[in-house]
Amino acid sequence: MASTARGSFLAVVRQNIPLCREHFRLVLELEHFPQTSPGQFVQLSCRDVSLASDVGEEFESTDKRRPQLQAEELTRPVAMLRRPFSLAGRRDRGSNTEIDIIHRVVGIGTDFLAHLKEDDEVGVLGPLGNKFTLPKENQEAILVGGGVGIPPMLYLAEKLSGKRAVAFAGALTRDLLPLTIVDPEARGLDDIRALSDIAEFAKHGVRSVITTDDGIYGFRGFVTQALERYLDEAKPNAVIYTCGPEPMMKRVADIALARGIECQIAVERAMACGMGTCQSCCIKVKKPDPNQPPLVGRDWCYRLACTDGPVFRASDLLW
Ligand SMILES: Cc1cc2nc3c(=O)[nH]c(=O)nc-3n(C[C@H](O)[C@H](O)[C@H](O)COP(=O)(O)OP(=O)(O)OC[C@H]3O[C@@H](n4cnc5c(N)ncnc54)[C@H](O)[C@@H]3O)c2cc1C
Ligand code: FES
């Protein structure tokens, strides 16, 4: 039976296909993977698993015993630390689980992932972090994903089947949208209609609005501009979920707070360990009670994006 604990797993690559110019969908199969929820993430080992000795050995260096660095580690850059990726979907078959990761190639770790082939093995640590809180019965869920913030929105859409929901997906340009658009002629430059033309959302009954900064497809402008217009026209009783570049999420937070709309934000701070040890991912938040520890500031403190988050309420974040 699936548990909620995190663990270290060896996954097998079932699929790794390009979705657009820089994004790939990586499907990993694992055995006995714990239960997961939208908002959670995993840390992937972005290096050959046959080179990755266990962590204790990697950093041990005493007079008697030196680190066993192997040829590849000495001759070219290798991602020593695991890299964090949101869960973009999950399917269970008996004790086996498939998870979807959508990754954009930006450096050595993601470049390694892009070259994985079927049946290759990948080290997975997870599931990690907290989760989105699903909407109340009378609320419309508004999902706002920008660029590499779109993947967690796809997993969230899975759990929103049958509920009122609309997704906003934005990117710089059309071929940076890691999505299947089923009717590419249907939209105009000023179009914020929620349609069923993103297959990954539509299969869960979630309509969507597409924006590109250059206007090559969908609404021309930022996803936040389309969101603002939608909220002002539809005036929904809503909860907003968002993930993407930090300036985009800050703007979404401002838009939501100005209208008194609840907003949950999945932050993507750079993370080294992903499990509360290294303190690399701290983020400033409001402290509900000034007399309670930690006593860093009277009305603020730091939280860890990896274990206290990645999902935070917009009203709590001081960024
Ligand atoms: C909780 C979480 C979930 C994530 N989910 C996804 C996902 O679903 N899909 C996806 O493609 N990416 C996701 N990311 C970002 C992903 O982890 C980074 O892109 C990845 O670590 C880059 O590794 P790399 O070795 O390829 O690049 P590196 O060589 O390590 O870095 C390349 C460049 O990217 C910058 N960079 C690295 N990480 C981040 C970051 N977190 N924020 C801003 N800039 C960064 C570096 O400063 C550098 O300029 C997520 C990050 C977090 C924290
Ligand atoms: S990533 Fe190490 S403490 Fe958060």
Short mmCIF file of C-alpha atoms and ligand atoms in Angstrom, two decimals:
data_model
loop_
_atom_site.label_atom_id
_atom_site.label_comp_id
_atom_site.label_asym_id
_atom_site.label_seq_id
_atom_site.Cartn_x
_atom_site.Cartn_y
_atom_site.Cartn_z
CA MET A 1 0.00 0.00 0.00
CA ALA A 2 1.26 3.50 -0.78
CA SER A 3 2.53 5.45 2.24
CA THR A 4 3.04 9.19 2.73
CA ALA A 5 6.72 8.96 3.72
CA ARG A 6 9.47 10.14 1.41
CA GLY A 7 12.20 7.82 0.22
CA SER A 8 15.01 7.25 -2.24
CA PHE A 9 13.99 5.29 -5.34
CA LEU A 10 15.52 3.97 -8.52
CA ALA A 11 13.16 4.80 -11.37
CA VAL A 12 13.15 3.46 -14.92
CA VAL A 13 12.62 5.82 -17.86
CA ARG A 14 9.48 4.86 -19.80
CA GLN A 15 9.35 7.89 -22.10
CA ASN A 16 11.36 11.05 -22.70
CA ILE A 17 9.91 13.08 -25.54
CA PRO A 18 10.41 16.66 -26.69
CA LEU A 19 7.26 18.77 -26.20
CA CYS A 20 8.48 22.02 -27.69
CA ARG A 21 11.71 23.89 -28.30
CA GLU A 22 13.26 23.35 -24.84
CA HIS A 23 10.87 21.15 -22.85
CA PHE A 24 10.69 17.37 -22.49
CA ARG A 25 8.16 15.06 -20.88
CA LEU A 26 9.98 12.44 -18.83
CA VAL A 27 7.87 9.51 -17.66
CA LEU A 28 9.46 7.55 -14.81
CA GLU A 29 8.25 4.23 -13.44
CA LEU A 30 8.86 3.42 -9.79
CA GLU A 31 7.85 0.64 -7.41
CA HIS A 32 6.06 1.34 -4.12
CA PHE A 33 6.23 5.12 -4.55
CA PRO A 34 4.45 6.91 -1.67
CA GLN A 35 1.19 8.82 -2.10
CA THR A 36 1.60 12.27 -3.64
CA SER A 37 -0.42 15.45 -4.09
CA PRO A 38 -0.28 18.38 -6.53
CA GLY A 39 2.28 20.96 -5.42
CA GLN A 40 4.78 18.33 -4.31
CA PHE A 41 8.09 17.77 -6.07
CA VAL A 42 10.92 15.28 -6.40
CA GLN A 43 14.69 15.65 -6.52
CA LEU A 44 16.19 13.87 -9.52
CA SER A 45 19.75 12.69 -9.73
CA CYS A 46 20.88 14.24 -13.02
CA ARG A 47 23.93 12.06 -13.54
CA ASP A 48 24.66 8.49 -14.51
CA VAL A 49 23.39 6.33 -11.62
CA SER A 50 26.29 3.92 -12.10
CA LEU A 51 28.66 6.81 -11.19
CA ALA A 52 26.63 8.05 -8.24
CA SER A 53 27.97 6.19 -5.23
CA ASP A 54 25.98 6.70 -2.05
CA VAL A 55 26.00 10.20 -0.58
CA GLY A 56 28.10 9.21 2.46
CA GLU A 57 30.92 8.10 0.19
CA GLU A 58 30.73 11.06 -2.18
CA PHE A 59 31.93 13.62 0.34
CA GLU A 60 34.06 11.52 2.70
CA SER A 61 37.69 12.62 2.71
CA THR A 62 40.07 11.43 5.41
CA ASP A 63 43.79 10.71 5.44
CA LYS A 64 43.09 7.04 4.96
CA ARG A 65 40.26 7.30 2.47
CA ARG A 66 39.96 9.77 -0.38
CA PRO A 67 36.82 10.44 -2.47
CA GLN A 68 36.56 7.94 -5.29
CA LEU A 69 36.12 10.33 -8.22
CA GLN A 70 35.68 8.53 -11.49
CA ALA A 71 36.86 9.50 -14.92
CA GLU A 72 33.69 11.26 -16.10
CA GLU A 73 33.53 13.39 -12.94
CA LEU A 74 37.08 14.60 -13.59
CA THR A 75 36.84 15.27 -17.31
CA ARG A 76 33.56 17.16 -17.76
CA PRO A 77 30.93 19.00 -15.70
CA VAL A 78 28.58 16.63 -13.85
CA ALA A 79 25.57 17.67 -11.75
CA MET A 80 26.72 16.60 -8.29
CA LEU A 81 23.53 17.74 -6.53
CA ARG A 82 20.07 16.44 -7.34
CA ARG A 83 17.71 18.90 -9.09
CA PRO A 84 14.10 19.66 -8.00
CA PHE A 85 11.14 19.08 -10.36
CA SER A 86 7.40 19.39 -9.75
CA LEU A 87 5.17 16.40 -10.24
CA ALA A 88 3.22 16.97 -13.45
CA GLY A 89 1.08 13.83 -13.24
CA ARG A 90 0.80 10.35 -11.76
CA ARG A 91 -0.68 6.98 -12.74
CA ASP A 92 -0.80 3.85 -10.55
CA ARG A 93 -0.91 0.22 -11.67
CA GLY A 94 -0.73 -2.19 -8.74
CA SER A 95 2.50 -1.50 -6.86
CA ASN A 96 3.97 0.40 -9.83
CA THR A 97 3.63 4.13 -10.34
CA GLU A 98 4.39 6.34 -13.32
CA ILE A 99 5.19 9.97 -12.61
CA ASP A 100 5.42 12.73 -15.23
CA ILE A 101 8.15 15.35 -15.10
CA ILE A 102 8.18 18.21 -17.59
CA HIS A 103 11.59 19.81 -17.69
CA ARG A 104 13.13 22.68 -19.58
CA VAL A 105 16.78 22.40 -20.60
CA VAL A 106 18.63 25.27 -18.90
CA GLY A 107 21.91 23.74 -17.66
CA ILE A 108 23.95 20.59 -17.10
CA GLY A 109 21.36 18.72 -15.04
CA THR A 110 18.43 19.24 -17.39
CA ASP A 111 20.69 18.62 -20.39
CA PHE A 112 21.52 15.23 -18.85
CA LEU A 113 17.78 14.52 -18.42
CA ALA A 114 17.10 15.47 -22.05
CA HIS A 115 19.44 12.69 -23.20
CA LEU A 116 17.86 9.91 -21.12
CA LYS A 117 16.53 6.97 -23.14
CA GLU A 118 13.88 4.34 -22.50
CA ASP A 119 14.98 1.85 -19.80
CA ASP A 120 17.70 4.16 -18.39
CA GLU A 121 17.68 4.44 -14.61
CA VAL A 122 17.25 7.66 -12.60
CA GLY A 123 17.66 8.25 -8.86
CA VAL A 124 14.55 9.88 -7.34
CA LEU A 125 14.20 11.39 -3.86
CA GLY A 126 10.65 12.14 -2.86
CA PRO A 127 7.90 12.97 -2.67
CA LEU A 128 8.92 16.29 -1.12
CA GLY A 129 7.21 19.45 0.13
CA ASN A 130 3.64 20.33 1.01
CA LYS A 131 0.65 20.48 -1.33
CA PHE A 132 -2.05 22.73 -2.75
CA THR A 133 -5.31 22.87 -0.77
CA LEU A 134 -8.16 22.03 -3.14
CA PRO A 135 -10.98 24.59 -3.65
CA LYS A 136 -14.15 24.64 -1.60
CA GLU A 137 -17.36 23.40 -3.24
CA ASN A 138 -18.54 26.90 -4.27
CA GLN A 139 -15.14 28.18 -5.49
CA GLU A 140 -13.79 28.26 -9.01
CA ALA A 141 -10.16 27.11 -9.24
CA ILE A 142 -8.01 29.44 -11.34
CA LEU A 143 -4.69 27.89 -12.31
CA VAL A 144 -1.98 30.28 -13.49
CA GLY A 145 1.18 28.68 -14.89
CA GLY A 146 4.07 30.44 -16.55
CA GLY A 147 6.86 28.52 -18.34
CA VAL A 148 8.31 25.83 -16.05
CA GLY A 149 5.48 26.63 -13.62
CA ILE A 150 2.97 24.91 -15.92
CA PRO A 151 3.82 21.27 -14.88
CA PRO A 152 2.39 21.41 -11.33
CA MET A 153 -0.80 22.94 -12.79
CA LEU A 154 -1.28 19.83 -14.95
CA TYR A 155 -1.16 17.56 -11.88
CA LEU A 156 -3.53 19.92 -10.05
CA ALA A 157 -5.95 19.77 -13.02
CA GLU A 158 -6.04 15.96 -12.61
CA LYS A 159 -7.50 16.42 -9.13
CA LEU A 160 -9.99 19.07 -10.26
CA SER A 161 -11.94 16.81 -12.64
CA GLY A 162 -15.62 17.62 -12.28
CA LYS A 163 -14.97 20.90 -10.41
CA ARG A 164 -15.23 24.44 -11.78
CA ALA A 165 -11.76 25.36 -13.02
CA VAL A 166 -9.97 27.43 -15.62
CA ALA A 167 -6.25 27.38 -16.45
CA PHE A 168 -4.10 30.28 -17.68
CA ALA A 169 -0.92 29.12 -19.45
CA GLY A 170 1.65 31.67 -20.51
CA ALA A 171 5.06 31.62 -22.17
CA LEU A 172 7.39 33.93 -24.04
CA THR A 173 6.35 32.40 -27.35
CA ARG A 174 4.35 29.47 -28.76
CA ASP A 175 7.21 26.98 -29.04
CA LEU A 176 8.08 27.40 -25.35
CA LEU A 177 4.61 26.16 -24.32
CA PRO A 178 5.03 22.49 -23.32
CA LEU A 179 1.41 21.72 -24.16
CA THR A 180 -0.67 20.05 -26.87
CA ILE A 181 -2.81 22.70 -28.53
CA VAL A 182 -5.59 20.97 -30.43
CA ASP A 183 -7.02 23.81 -32.52
CA PRO A 184 -4.19 26.21 -33.27
CA GLU A 185 -6.24 28.55 -35.46
CA ALA A 186 -8.98 29.40 -33.00
CA ARG A 187 -7.60 32.35 -31.05
CA GLY A 188 -7.09 36.05 -31.63
CA LEU A 189 -4.56 38.47 -30.12
CA ASP A 190 -7.01 39.96 -27.65
CA ASP A 191 -8.74 36.68 -26.85
CA ILE A 192 -9.20 35.67 -23.20
CA ARG A 193 -11.97 33.14 -23.84
CA ALA A 194 -11.51 29.98 -21.80
CA LEU A 195 -11.58 27.18 -24.40
CA SER A 196 -10.90 23.46 -24.41
CA ASP A 197 -7.92 23.67 -26.73
CA ILE A 198 -5.12 22.54 -24.41
CA ALA A 199 -5.46 18.76 -24.49
CA GLU A 200 -3.71 18.19 -21.14
CA PHE A 201 -6.24 20.42 -19.32
CA ALA A 202 -9.28 19.59 -21.48
CA LYS A 203 -9.08 15.86 -20.66
CA HIS A 204 -9.86 16.81 -17.04
CA GLY A 205 -12.66 19.16 -18.07
CA VAL A 206 -10.54 22.25 -17.39
CA ARG A 207 -10.87 25.08 -19.94
CA SER A 208 -7.87 27.26 -20.64
CA VAL A 209 -6.61 30.65 -21.74
CA ILE A 210 -3.31 30.82 -23.62
CA THR A 211 -1.00 33.83 -23.63
CA THR A 212 2.31 34.51 -25.36
CA ASP A 213 4.43 37.59 -24.72
CA ASP A 214 5.09 38.01 -28.47
CA GLY A 215 1.46 37.36 -29.48
CA ILE A 216 2.39 34.57 -31.89
CA TYR A 217 -0.41 32.49 -30.43
CA GLY A 218 -3.28 33.32 -28.07
CA PHE A 219 -3.66 36.53 -26.05
CA ARG A 220 -0.74 38.89 -26.74
CA GLY A 221 0.83 39.91 -23.43
CA PHE A 222 1.61 38.56 -20.01
CA VAL A 223 -0.49 35.82 -18.46
CA THR A 224 -1.11 38.22 -15.56
CA GLN A 225 -2.77 40.76 -17.90
CA ALA A 226 -5.17 38.11 -19.18
CA LEU A 227 -5.85 36.96 -15.61
CA GLU A 228 -6.63 40.51 -14.48
CA ARG A 229 -9.12 41.01 -17.33
CA TYR A 230 -10.77 37.66 -16.66
CA LEU A 231 -11.21 38.44 -12.95
CA ASP A 232 -12.63 41.90 -13.66
CA GLU A 233 -15.08 40.58 -16.27
CA ALA A 234 -16.18 37.30 -14.64
CA LYS A 235 -15.85 38.37 -10.97
CA PRO A 236 -15.67 34.72 -9.88
CA ASN A 237 -15.73 33.41 -6.32
CA ALA A 238 -12.32 31.89 -6.83
CA VAL A 239 -9.11 30.55 -5.43
CA ILE A 240 -5.98 31.13 -7.49
CA TYR A 241 -3.13 28.61 -7.76
CA THR A 242 0.08 29.77 -9.36
CA CYS A 243 3.61 28.68 -10.25
CA GLY A 244 6.19 30.21 -12.57
CA PRO A 245 8.91 32.86 -12.63
CA GLU A 246 9.02 34.90 -9.42
CA PRO A 247 8.09 38.30 -10.98
CA MET A 248 5.01 36.64 -12.52
CA MET A 249 3.97 35.08 -9.20
CA LYS A 250 4.48 38.37 -7.34
CA ARG A 251 2.16 40.06 -9.83
CA VAL A 252 -0.42 37.26 -9.50
CA ALA A 253 -0.23 37.70 -5.70
CA ASP A 254 -0.80 41.48 -6.02
CA ILE A 255 -3.75 40.95 -8.37
CA ALA A 256 -5.33 38.40 -6.01
CA LEU A 257 -4.71 40.39 -2.81
CA ALA A 258 -6.10 43.60 -4.36
CA ARG A 259 -9.35 41.74 -5.09
CA GLY A 260 -9.53 39.81 -1.80
CA ILE A 261 -9.06 36.48 -3.62
CA GLU A 262 -7.32 33.57 -1.89
CA CYS A 263 -4.08 32.69 -3.68
CA GLN A 264 -1.73 29.72 -3.23
CA ILE A 265 1.77 30.06 -4.65
CA ALA A 266 4.24 27.24 -5.39
CA VAL A 267 7.64 28.92 -5.18
CA GLU A 268 10.62 27.57 -7.11
CA ARG A 269 13.60 28.79 -5.06
CA ALA A 270 16.92 27.19 -5.99
CA MET A 271 17.25 24.11 -3.77
CA ALA A 272 20.25 21.97 -2.92
CA CYS A 273 18.98 19.20 -0.61
CA GLY A 274 15.18 19.56 -0.97
CA MET A 275 14.56 18.18 2.51
CA GLY A 276 15.30 20.85 5.09
CA THR A 277 18.99 20.28 5.73
CA CYS A 278 21.07 22.81 3.77
CA GLN A 279 18.99 26.02 4.41
CA SER A 280 19.60 27.18 0.82
CA CYS A 281 15.94 27.79 0.03
CA CYS A 282 14.80 30.16 2.80
CA ILE A 283 12.02 32.61 2.06
CA LYS A 284 10.70 35.50 4.17
CA VAL A 285 7.14 35.15 5.50
CA LYS A 286 4.84 36.94 7.94
CA LYS A 287 4.87 35.59 11.48
CA PRO A 288 1.37 35.20 12.91
CA ASP A 289 2.46 35.80 16.54
CA PRO A 290 5.45 38.12 17.27
CA ASN A 291 6.08 36.36 20.61
CA GLN A 292 6.54 32.96 19.08
CA PRO A 293 9.94 31.69 17.89
CA PRO A 294 11.80 31.93 15.62
CA LEU A 295 12.61 35.44 16.94
CA VAL A 296 14.48 36.72 13.86
CA GLY A 297 12.08 39.60 13.32
CA ARG A 298 9.04 40.76 15.28
CA ASP A 299 6.55 40.17 12.53
CA TRP A 300 8.51 38.11 10.05
CA CYS A 301 10.67 35.00 9.92
CA TYR A 302 12.26 32.70 7.39
CA ARG A 303 10.69 29.47 6.24
CA LEU A 304 12.17 26.75 4.06
CA ALA A 305 10.65 26.54 0.60
CA CYS A 306 11.42 22.80 0.44
CA THR A 307 9.74 21.60 3.65
CA ASP A 308 7.41 24.44 4.78
CA GLY A 309 6.55 24.96 1.07
CA PRO A 310 6.81 25.01 -1.84
CA VAL A 311 3.15 26.10 -1.51
CA PHE A 312 2.58 29.29 0.51
CA ARG A 313 -0.41 31.61 0.85
CA ALA A 314 0.17 34.84 -1.08
CA SER A 315 -0.91 36.79 2.00
CA ASP A 316 1.95 35.25 4.04
CA LEU A 317 4.83 35.80 1.63
CA LEU A 318 7.20 38.75 2.06
CA TRP A 319 9.44 37.41 -0.82
C1 LIG B 1 10.23 23.06 -6.18
C2 LIG B 1 10.77 23.24 -7.59
C3 LIG B 1 10.11 22.69 -8.65
C4 LIG B 1 10.61 22.81 -9.95
N1 LIG B 1 9.92 22.25 -10.98
C5 LIG B 1 10.41 22.32 -12.24
C6 LIG B 1 9.72 21.68 -13.31
O1 LIG B 1 8.68 21.05 -13.13
N2 LIG B 1 10.28 21.78 -14.56
C7 LIG B 1 11.45 22.46 -14.78
O2 LIG B 1 11.90 22.50 -15.92
N3 LIG B 1 12.10 23.09 -13.78
C8 LIG B 1 11.62 23.02 -12.52
N4 LIG B 1 12.30 23.64 -11.50
C9 LIG B 1 13.55 24.35 -11.81
C10 LIG B 1 14.66 23.30 -11.96
O3 LIG B 1 14.92 22.71 -10.70
C11 LIG B 1 15.93 23.98 -12.47
O4 LIG B 1 15.70 24.46 -13.76
C12 LIG B 1 17.06 22.96 -12.51
O5 LIG B 1 17.50 22.69 -11.20
C13 LIG B 1 18.20 23.47 -13.35
O6 LIG B 1 19.23 22.50 -13.28
P1 LIG B 1 20.39 22.52 -14.34
O7 LIG B 1 21.50 21.70 -13.79
O8 LIG B 1 19.87 22.15 -15.68
O9 LIG B 1 20.80 24.02 -14.42
P2 LIG B 1 22.01 24.72 -13.63
O10 LIG B 1 23.24 24.49 -14.46
O11 LIG B 1 22.02 24.33 -12.20
O12 LIG B 1 21.52 26.22 -13.75
C14 LIG B 1 21.28 26.84 -15.03
C15 LIG B 1 20.73 28.23 -14.79
O13 LIG B 1 19.41 28.15 -14.22
C16 LIG B 1 19.36 28.88 -13.00
N5 LIG B 1 18.48 28.17 -12.05
C17 LIG B 1 18.64 26.92 -11.54
N6 LIG B 1 17.63 26.60 -10.71
C18 LIG B 1 16.82 27.66 -10.68
C19 LIG B 1 15.61 27.97 -9.99
N7 LIG B 1 15.02 27.13 -9.14
N8 LIG B 1 15.05 29.19 -10.21
C20 LIG B 1 15.62 30.09 -11.05
N9 LIG B 1 16.74 29.84 -11.73
C21 LIG B 1 17.35 28.67 -11.54
C22 LIG B 1 20.80 28.93 -12.50
O14 LIG B 1 21.03 30.05 -11.66
C23 LIG B 1 21.56 29.06 -13.80
O15 LIG B 1 21.57 30.37 -14.28
C24 LIG B 1 11.81 23.54 -10.19
C25 LIG B 1 12.49 24.12 -9.11
C26 LIG B 1 11.99 23.97 -7.82
C27 LIG B 1 12.72 24.57 -6.66
S1 FES B 2 16.77 22.89 -0.15
FE1 FES B 2 18.00 22.37 1.54
S2 FES B 2 16.90 23.26 3.18
FE2 FES B 2 15.62 23.62 1.48
#
